[in-house]
Amino acid sequence: GENVEQHPSTLSVQEGDSAVIKCTYSDSASNYFPWYKQELGKGPQLIIDIRSNVGEKKDQRIAVTLNKTAKHFSLHITETQPEDSAVYFCAASKEAGSTLGRLYFGRGTQLTVWP
Amino acid sequence: EADIYQTPRYLVIGTGKKITLECSQTMGHDKMYWYQQDPGMELHLIHYSYGVNSTEKGDLSSESTVSRIRTEHFPLTLESARPSHTSQYLCASSEFGSRGYTFGSGTRLTVV
């Protein structure tokens, strides 16, 4: 099956700085890469996703980049704010085949933004 | 507001008790999942279902069982709870394969 590795496990930044979280995946057939944010006491929520036919996607202060050749993708948060503090998960999946619907998650990154 | 509901939010029970964690969704999603989240944050898939009367075990061995008699309902049962079952349990559903996973808020289970 797919193996997703995520780094770093913890990340502390000053408010206003940028934060970058990196993930690698093992299955070259994976073609869908979402990012989830989990706030304290809540379930993870989808914040952005990217498909393998796109190299970069932006949504206001967050962006995701994908390098299919190297099998890695990254989440970039600019102008961080204290409310960005949360656990972030990357994930990968194949949108076809027998594992349709299965998301393989990274181990999570605890992001802390200091005011 | 949530379209997927988990109850209870918190549960403390004694060893040996039988418990059922409830998960219901109002979105008509065919696919539903149960994850166990350890204190180190990692999400482990323990059960999933692709539709009514379809259930499969996930990646992490679990002594729990699930059922899917109705599309909207995917309960998880522990026949005899043990302290090793202490964890956060998250339920999720999706409509289009791996896109659009919606998670519930979780049940934090403590077995004493």
PDB file of C-alpha atoms in Angstrom:
ATOM      1  CA  GLY A   1       0.000   0.000   0.000  1.00  0.00           C
ATOM      2  CA  GLU A   2       0.874   3.671   0.012  1.00  0.00           C
ATOM      3  CA  ASN A   3       3.339   5.100   2.560  1.00  0.00           C
ATOM      4  CA  VAL A   4       3.154   8.808   3.347  1.00  0.00           C
ATOM      5  CA  GLU A   5       5.883  10.469   5.387  1.00  0.00           C
ATOM      6  CA  GLN A   6       5.438  13.943   6.870  1.00  0.00           C
ATOM      7  CA  HIS A   7       7.992  16.374   8.326  1.00  0.00           C
ATOM      8  CA  PRO A   8       8.454  18.051  10.677  1.00  0.00           C
ATOM      9  CA  SER A   9       6.375  16.566  13.490  1.00  0.00           C
ATOM     10  CA  THR A  10       6.383  19.912  15.327  1.00  0.00           C
ATOM     11  CA  LEU A  11       6.850  23.420  13.980  1.00  0.00           C
ATOM     12  CA  SER A  12       6.927  26.707  15.871  1.00  0.00           C
ATOM     13  CA  VAL A  13       6.869  30.043  14.058  1.00  0.00           C
ATOM     14  CA  GLN A  14       6.424  33.684  14.961  1.00  0.00           C
ATOM     15  CA  GLU A  15       3.200  35.353  13.900  1.00  0.00           C
ATOM     16  CA  GLY A  16       3.629  36.784  10.412  1.00  0.00           C
ATOM     17  CA  ASP A  17       6.308  34.290   9.389  1.00  0.00           C
ATOM     18  CA  SER A  18       5.779  31.507   6.861  1.00  0.00           C
ATOM     19  CA  ALA A  19       5.391  27.817   7.668  1.00  0.00           C
ATOM     20  CA  VAL A  20       6.202  24.898   5.384  1.00  0.00           C
ATOM     21  CA  ILE A  21       5.246  21.265   5.929  1.00  0.00           C
ATOM     22  CA  LYS A  22       6.602  18.580   3.618  1.00  0.00           C
ATOM     23  CA  CYS A  23       5.329  15.130   2.665  1.00  0.00           C
ATOM     24  CA  THR A  24       6.599  12.312   0.491  1.00  0.00           C
ATOM     25  CA  TYR A  25       4.651   9.373  -0.892  1.00  0.00           C
ATOM     26  CA  SER A  26       5.705   5.995  -2.212  1.00  0.00           C
ATOM     27  CA  ASP A  27       3.107   4.941  -4.780  1.00  0.00           C
ATOM     28  CA  SER A  28       3.657   6.659  -8.110  1.00  0.00           C
ATOM     29  CA  ALA A  29       0.025   5.871  -9.012  1.00  0.00           C
ATOM     30  CA  SER A  30      -1.292   8.197  -6.308  1.00  0.00           C
ATOM     31  CA  ASN A  31      -2.959  11.178  -7.911  1.00  0.00           C
ATOM     32  CA  TYR A  32      -4.853  13.070  -5.219  1.00  0.00           C
ATOM     33  CA  PHE A  33      -3.232  14.918  -2.302  1.00  0.00           C
ATOM     34  CA  PRO A  34      -5.389  16.686   0.285  1.00  0.00           C
ATOM     35  CA  TRP A  35      -4.327  18.572   3.412  1.00  0.00           C
ATOM     36  CA  TYR A  36      -6.351  18.542   6.619  1.00  0.00           C
ATOM     37  CA  LYS A  37      -6.284  20.843   9.636  1.00  0.00           C
ATOM     38  CA  GLN A  38      -7.296  19.525  13.052  1.00  0.00           C
ATOM     39  CA  GLU A  39      -8.027  22.038  15.778  1.00  0.00           C
ATOM     40  CA  LEU A  40      -8.150  21.037  19.419  1.00  0.00           C
ATOM     41  CA  GLY A  41     -11.230  19.003  20.245  1.00  0.00           C
ATOM     42  CA  LYS A  42     -12.346  18.725  16.628  1.00  0.00           C
ATOM     43  CA  GLY A  43     -12.027  16.323  13.740  1.00  0.00           C
ATOM     44  CA  PRO A  44      -9.706  17.074  10.801  1.00  0.00           C
ATOM     45  CA  GLN A  45     -11.086  19.435   8.158  1.00  0.00           C
ATOM     46  CA  LEU A  46     -10.037  19.655   4.520  1.00  0.00           C
ATOM     47  CA  ILE A  47      -8.251  22.939   3.829  1.00  0.00           C
ATOM     48  CA  ILE A  48      -6.791  22.445   0.354  1.00  0.00           C
ATOM     49  CA  ASP A  49      -6.139  19.656  -2.123  1.00  0.00           C
ATOM     50  CA  ILE A  50      -4.242  19.111  -5.357  1.00  0.00           C
ATOM     51  CA  ARG A  51      -4.390  16.607  -8.160  1.00  0.00           C
ATOM     52  CA  SER A  52      -1.444  15.181 -10.046  1.00  0.00           C
ATOM     53  CA  ASN A  53      -2.174  17.156 -13.206  1.00  0.00           C
ATOM     54  CA  VAL A  54      -1.458  20.409 -11.335  1.00  0.00           C
ATOM     55  CA  GLY A  55       1.857  21.589  -9.898  1.00  0.00           C
ATOM     56  CA  GLU A  56       0.629  24.294  -7.540  1.00  0.00           C
ATOM     57  CA  LYS A  57      -2.619  25.525  -6.038  1.00  0.00           C
ATOM     58  CA  LYS A  58      -3.287  28.591  -3.914  1.00  0.00           C
ATOM     59  CA  ASP A  59      -6.110  29.673  -1.658  1.00  0.00           C
ATOM     60  CA  GLN A  60      -5.470  33.007   0.052  1.00  0.00           C
ATOM     61  CA  ARG A  61      -2.641  32.426   2.551  1.00  0.00           C
ATOM     62  CA  ILE A  62      -2.225  28.725   1.909  1.00  0.00           C
ATOM     63  CA  ALA A  63      -0.681  26.982  -1.076  1.00  0.00           C
ATOM     64  CA  VAL A  64       0.261  23.444  -1.965  1.00  0.00           C
ATOM     65  CA  THR A  65       2.976  22.383  -4.399  1.00  0.00           C
ATOM     66  CA  LEU A  66       3.427  18.964  -5.961  1.00  0.00           C
ATOM     67  CA  ASN A  67       6.519  17.395  -7.531  1.00  0.00           C
ATOM     68  CA  LYS A  68       5.388  14.157  -9.157  1.00  0.00           C
ATOM     69  CA  THR A  69       8.869  13.163 -10.257  1.00  0.00           C
ATOM     70  CA  ALA A  70      10.256  13.371  -6.743  1.00  0.00           C
ATOM     71  CA  LYS A  71       6.978  12.163  -5.205  1.00  0.00           C
ATOM     72  CA  HIS A  72       6.718  14.952  -2.716  1.00  0.00           C
ATOM     73  CA  PHE A  73       4.255  17.712  -1.931  1.00  0.00           C
ATOM     74  CA  SER A  74       4.296  20.629   0.470  1.00  0.00           C
ATOM     75  CA  LEU A  75       1.938  22.953   2.318  1.00  0.00           C
ATOM     76  CA  HIS A  76       2.912  26.600   2.562  1.00  0.00           C
ATOM     77  CA  ILE A  77       1.209  29.005   4.953  1.00  0.00           C
ATOM     78  CA  THR A  78       2.172  32.668   4.632  1.00  0.00           C
ATOM     79  CA  GLU A  79       1.599  35.484   7.115  1.00  0.00           C
ATOM     80  CA  THR A  80       0.797  32.990   9.864  1.00  0.00           C
ATOM     81  CA  GLN A  81      -1.681  33.927  12.570  1.00  0.00           C
ATOM     82  CA  PRO A  82      -2.286  32.394  16.017  1.00  0.00           C
ATOM     83  CA  GLU A  83      -5.474  30.774  14.691  1.00  0.00           C
ATOM     84  CA  ASP A  84      -3.341  28.741  12.282  1.00  0.00           C
ATOM     85  CA  SER A  85      -2.095  26.800  15.320  1.00  0.00           C
ATOM     86  CA  ALA A  86      -3.349  23.229  14.848  1.00  0.00           C
ATOM     87  CA  VAL A  87      -2.298  19.765  13.724  1.00  0.00           C
ATOM     88  CA  TYR A  88      -1.914  19.449   9.955  1.00  0.00           C
ATOM     89  CA  PHE A  89      -2.135  16.157   8.066  1.00  0.00           C
ATOM     90  CA  CYS A  90      -1.134  15.443   4.507  1.00  0.00           C
ATOM     91  CA  ALA A  91      -2.673  12.499   2.673  1.00  0.00           C
ATOM     92  CA  ALA A  92      -2.446  10.662  -0.632  1.00  0.00           C
ATOM     93  CA  SER A  93      -4.751   8.393  -2.580  1.00  0.00           C
ATOM     94  CA  LYS A  94      -5.532   6.903  -5.949  1.00  0.00           C
ATOM     95  CA  GLU A  95      -8.862   8.047  -7.299  1.00  0.00           C
ATOM     96  CA  ALA A  96      -9.465   4.732  -9.057  1.00  0.00           C
ATOM     97  CA  GLY A  97      -8.917   1.057  -8.541  1.00  0.00           C
ATOM     98  CA  SER A  98      -9.503  -1.243  -5.621  1.00  0.00           C
ATOM     99  CA  THR A  99      -8.428   1.286  -3.023  1.00  0.00           C
ATOM    100  CA  LEU A 100     -10.899   3.889  -4.212  1.00  0.00           C
ATOM    101  CA  GLY A 101     -11.827   6.039  -1.278  1.00  0.00           C
ATOM    102  CA  ARG A 102      -8.817   5.188   0.846  1.00  0.00           C
ATOM    103  CA  LEU A 103      -6.805   8.108   2.089  1.00  0.00           C
ATOM    104  CA  TYR A 104      -3.313   7.359   3.419  1.00  0.00           C
ATOM    105  CA  PHE A 105      -2.374   9.971   6.023  1.00  0.00           C
ATOM    106  CA  GLY A 106       0.960  11.316   7.175  1.00  0.00           C
ATOM    107  CA  ARG A 107       1.668  11.293  10.897  1.00  0.00           C
ATOM    108  CA  GLY A 108       0.748  14.938  11.416  1.00  0.00           C
ATOM    109  CA  THR A 109       2.551  18.209  12.168  1.00  0.00           C
ATOM    110  CA  GLN A 110       1.769  20.243  15.282  1.00  0.00           C
ATOM    111  CA  LEU A 111       2.055  23.881  14.185  1.00  0.00           C
ATOM    112  CA  THR A 112       2.284  26.548  16.871  1.00  0.00           C
ATOM    113  CA  VAL A 113       2.167  30.227  15.924  1.00  0.00           C
ATOM    114  CA  TRP A 114       3.471  32.533  18.662  1.00  0.00           C
ATOM    115  CA  PRO A 115       2.018  36.053  18.854  1.00  0.00           C
TER     116      PRO A 115
ATOM    117  CA  GLU B   1     -22.569  22.979  11.550  1.00  0.00           C
ATOM    118  CA  ALA B   2     -21.567  19.310  11.418  1.00  0.00           C
ATOM    119  CA  ASP B   3     -23.171  16.925   8.960  1.00  0.00           C
ATOM    120  CA  ILE B   4     -21.586  13.951  10.668  1.00  0.00           C
ATOM    121  CA  TYR B   5     -22.298  13.335  14.311  1.00  0.00           C
ATOM    122  CA  GLN B   6     -20.502  11.243  16.867  1.00  0.00           C
ATOM    123  CA  THR B   7     -21.819  10.402  20.299  1.00  0.00           C
ATOM    124  CA  PRO B   8     -20.800  10.443  23.009  1.00  0.00           C
ATOM    125  CA  ARG B   9     -18.042  13.088  22.856  1.00  0.00           C
ATOM    126  CA  TYR B  10     -16.417  11.730  26.021  1.00  0.00           C
ATOM    127  CA  LEU B  11     -16.804   8.360  27.704  1.00  0.00           C
ATOM    128  CA  VAL B  12     -15.171   6.854  30.785  1.00  0.00           C
ATOM    129  CA  ILE B  13     -16.015   3.211  31.409  1.00  0.00           C
ATOM    130  CA  GLY B  14     -14.748   0.285  33.412  1.00  0.00           C
ATOM    131  CA  THR B  15     -12.805  -2.659  32.061  1.00  0.00           C
ATOM    132  CA  GLY B  16     -14.952  -5.440  30.629  1.00  0.00           C
ATOM    133  CA  LYS B  17     -17.907  -3.256  29.696  1.00  0.00           C
ATOM    134  CA  LYS B  18     -19.531  -3.432  26.276  1.00  0.00           C
ATOM    135  CA  ILE B  19     -19.793  -0.091  24.506  1.00  0.00           C
ATOM    136  CA  THR B  20     -21.058   1.248  21.201  1.00  0.00           C
ATOM    137  CA  LEU B  21     -19.753   4.466  19.670  1.00  0.00           C
ATOM    138  CA  GLU B  22     -22.318   6.077  17.424  1.00  0.00           C
ATOM    139  CA  CYS B  23     -21.673   7.754  14.086  1.00  0.00           C
ATOM    140  CA  SER B  24     -24.365   9.206  11.847  1.00  0.00           C
ATOM    141  CA  GLN B  25     -24.187  11.352   8.729  1.00  0.00           C
ATOM    142  CA  THR B  26     -26.928  13.248   6.938  1.00  0.00           C
ATOM    143  CA  MET B  27     -25.168  13.679   3.589  1.00  0.00           C
ATOM    144  CA  GLY B  28     -26.130  10.355   2.017  1.00  0.00           C
ATOM    145  CA  HIS B  29     -22.478   9.348   1.632  1.00  0.00           C
ATOM    146  CA  ASP B  30     -21.871   5.732   0.691  1.00  0.00           C
ATOM    147  CA  LYS B  31     -18.364   5.504   2.141  1.00  0.00           C
ATOM    148  CA  MET B  32     -17.711   5.658   5.870  1.00  0.00           C
ATOM    149  CA  TYR B  33     -14.586   5.131   7.963  1.00  0.00           C
ATOM    150  CA  TRP B  34     -13.445   4.720  11.558  1.00  0.00           C
ATOM    151  CA  TYR B  35     -10.037   5.999  12.615  1.00  0.00           C
ATOM    152  CA  GLN B  36      -8.235   5.585  15.919  1.00  0.00           C
ATOM    153  CA  GLN B  37      -6.075   8.566  16.799  1.00  0.00           C
ATOM    154  CA  ASP B  38      -3.283   7.975  19.271  1.00  0.00           C
ATOM    155  CA  PRO B  39      -1.847  10.651  21.590  1.00  0.00           C
ATOM    156  CA  GLY B  40       0.954  11.191  19.078  1.00  0.00           C
ATOM    157  CA  MET B  41      -1.674  12.443  16.602  1.00  0.00           C
ATOM    158  CA  GLU B  42      -1.308   9.647  14.031  1.00  0.00           C
ATOM    159  CA  LEU B  43      -4.541   8.447  12.390  1.00  0.00           C
ATOM    160  CA  HIS B  44      -5.012   4.688  12.056  1.00  0.00           C
ATOM    161  CA  LEU B  45      -7.782   3.284   9.864  1.00  0.00           C
ATOM    162  CA  ILE B  46      -9.534   0.498  11.775  1.00  0.00           C
ATOM    163  CA  HIS B  47     -12.739  -0.085   9.752  1.00  0.00           C
ATOM    164  CA  TYR B  48     -14.391   1.130   6.584  1.00  0.00           C
ATOM    165  CA  SER B  49     -17.553   0.572   4.596  1.00  0.00           C
ATOM    166  CA  TYR B  50     -18.349   1.246   0.947  1.00  0.00           C
ATOM    167  CA  GLY B  51     -22.093   0.899   1.424  1.00  0.00           C
ATOM    168  CA  VAL B  52     -24.913  -0.888   3.189  1.00  0.00           C
ATOM    169  CA  ASN B  53     -23.945  -4.401   4.322  1.00  0.00           C
ATOM    170  CA  SER B  54     -20.314  -3.767   3.333  1.00  0.00           C
ATOM    171  CA  THR B  55     -17.635  -3.596   6.047  1.00  0.00           C
ATOM    172  CA  GLU B  56     -13.887  -4.148   5.906  1.00  0.00           C
ATOM    173  CA  LYS B  57     -11.061  -4.130   8.422  1.00  0.00           C
ATOM    174  CA  GLY B  58      -8.516  -1.379   8.100  1.00  0.00           C
ATOM    175  CA  ASP B  59      -4.785  -1.229   8.566  1.00  0.00           C
ATOM    176  CA  LEU B  60      -4.671  -1.337  12.361  1.00  0.00           C
ATOM    177  CA  SER B  61      -5.815  -4.502  14.045  1.00  0.00           C
ATOM    178  CA  SER B  62      -8.728  -3.699  16.312  1.00  0.00           C
ATOM    179  CA  GLU B  63     -10.874  -5.775  18.625  1.00  0.00           C
ATOM    180  CA  SER B  64     -13.858  -3.635  17.701  1.00  0.00           C
ATOM    181  CA  THR B  65     -16.589  -4.527  15.234  1.00  0.00           C
ATOM    182  CA  VAL B  66     -18.781  -2.382  12.994  1.00  0.00           C
ATOM    183  CA  SER B  67     -22.080  -2.705  11.170  1.00  0.00           C
ATOM    184  CA  ARG B  68     -23.692  -0.848   8.264  1.00  0.00           C
ATOM    185  CA  ILE B  69     -27.370  -1.599   8.130  1.00  0.00           C
ATOM    186  CA  ARG B  70     -28.375   1.907   7.046  1.00  0.00           C
ATOM    187  CA  THR B  71     -26.477   4.312   4.822  1.00  0.00           C
ATOM    188  CA  GLU B  72     -26.430   7.041   7.429  1.00  0.00           C
ATOM    189  CA  HIS B  73     -25.359   4.970  10.430  1.00  0.00           C
ATOM    190  CA  PHE B  74     -21.991   3.282  11.118  1.00  0.00           C
ATOM    191  CA  PRO B  75     -21.668   2.269  14.788  1.00  0.00           C
ATOM    192  CA  LEU B  76     -18.516   0.795  16.316  1.00  0.00           C
ATOM    193  CA  THR B  77     -18.783  -1.751  19.140  1.00  0.00           C
ATOM    194  CA  LEU B  78     -16.290  -2.992  21.702  1.00  0.00           C
ATOM    195  CA  GLU B  79     -17.588  -6.195  23.312  1.00  0.00           C
ATOM    196  CA  SER B  80     -15.229  -6.003  26.297  1.00  0.00           C
ATOM    197  CA  ALA B  81     -13.373  -2.763  26.813  1.00  0.00           C
ATOM    198  CA  ARG B  82      -9.769  -2.780  28.045  1.00  0.00           C
ATOM    199  CA  PRO B  83      -7.403   0.031  29.094  1.00  0.00           C
ATOM    200  CA  SER B  84      -5.516  -0.493  25.799  1.00  0.00           C
ATOM    201  CA  HIS B  85      -8.657   0.728  24.001  1.00  0.00           C
ATOM    202  CA  THR B  86      -8.246   4.180  25.542  1.00  0.00           C
ATOM    203  CA  SER B  87      -7.987   6.534  22.578  1.00  0.00           C
ATOM    204  CA  GLN B  88      -9.766   9.085  20.415  1.00  0.00           C
ATOM    205  CA  TYR B  89     -12.070   7.522  17.784  1.00  0.00           C
ATOM    206  CA  LEU B  90     -12.910   9.540  14.664  1.00  0.00           C
ATOM    207  CA  CYS B  91     -15.635   8.715  12.168  1.00  0.00           C
ATOM    208  CA  ALA B  92     -15.566  10.048   8.585  1.00  0.00           C
ATOM    209  CA  SER B  93     -17.613   9.773   5.428  1.00  0.00           C
ATOM    210  CA  SER B  94     -17.040  10.591   1.764  1.00  0.00           C
ATOM    211  CA  GLU B  95     -19.112  10.743  -1.369  1.00  0.00           C
ATOM    212  CA  PHE B  96     -16.623  10.695  -4.216  1.00  0.00           C
ATOM    213  CA  GLY B  97     -13.922   8.231  -3.312  1.00  0.00           C
ATOM    214  CA  SER B  98     -11.136   9.910  -1.398  1.00  0.00           C
ATOM    215  CA  ARG B  99     -12.349  13.430  -2.125  1.00  0.00           C
ATOM    216  CA  GLY B 100     -14.412  15.337   0.372  1.00  0.00           C
ATOM    217  CA  TYR B 101     -13.769  13.358   3.518  1.00  0.00           C
ATOM    218  CA  THR B 102     -15.888  14.840   6.317  1.00  0.00           C
ATOM    219  CA  PHE B 103     -14.850  13.971   9.857  1.00  0.00           C
ATOM    220  CA  GLY B 104     -16.915  13.963  13.010  1.00  0.00           C
ATOM    221  CA  SER B 105     -15.637  15.646  16.167  1.00  0.00           C
ATOM    222  CA  GLY B 106     -14.597  12.341  17.681  1.00  0.00           C
ATOM    223  CA  THR B 107     -15.265  10.290  20.803  1.00  0.00           C
ATOM    224  CA  ARG B 108     -12.587  10.337  23.470  1.00  0.00           C
ATOM    225  CA  LEU B 109     -12.758   6.962  25.208  1.00  0.00           C
ATOM    226  CA  THR B 110     -11.070   6.217  28.520  1.00  0.00           C
ATOM    227  CA  VAL B 111     -11.187   2.692  29.921  1.00  0.00           C
ATOM    228  CA  VAL B 112     -10.265   2.434  33.596  1.00  0.00           C
TER     229      VAL B 112
END
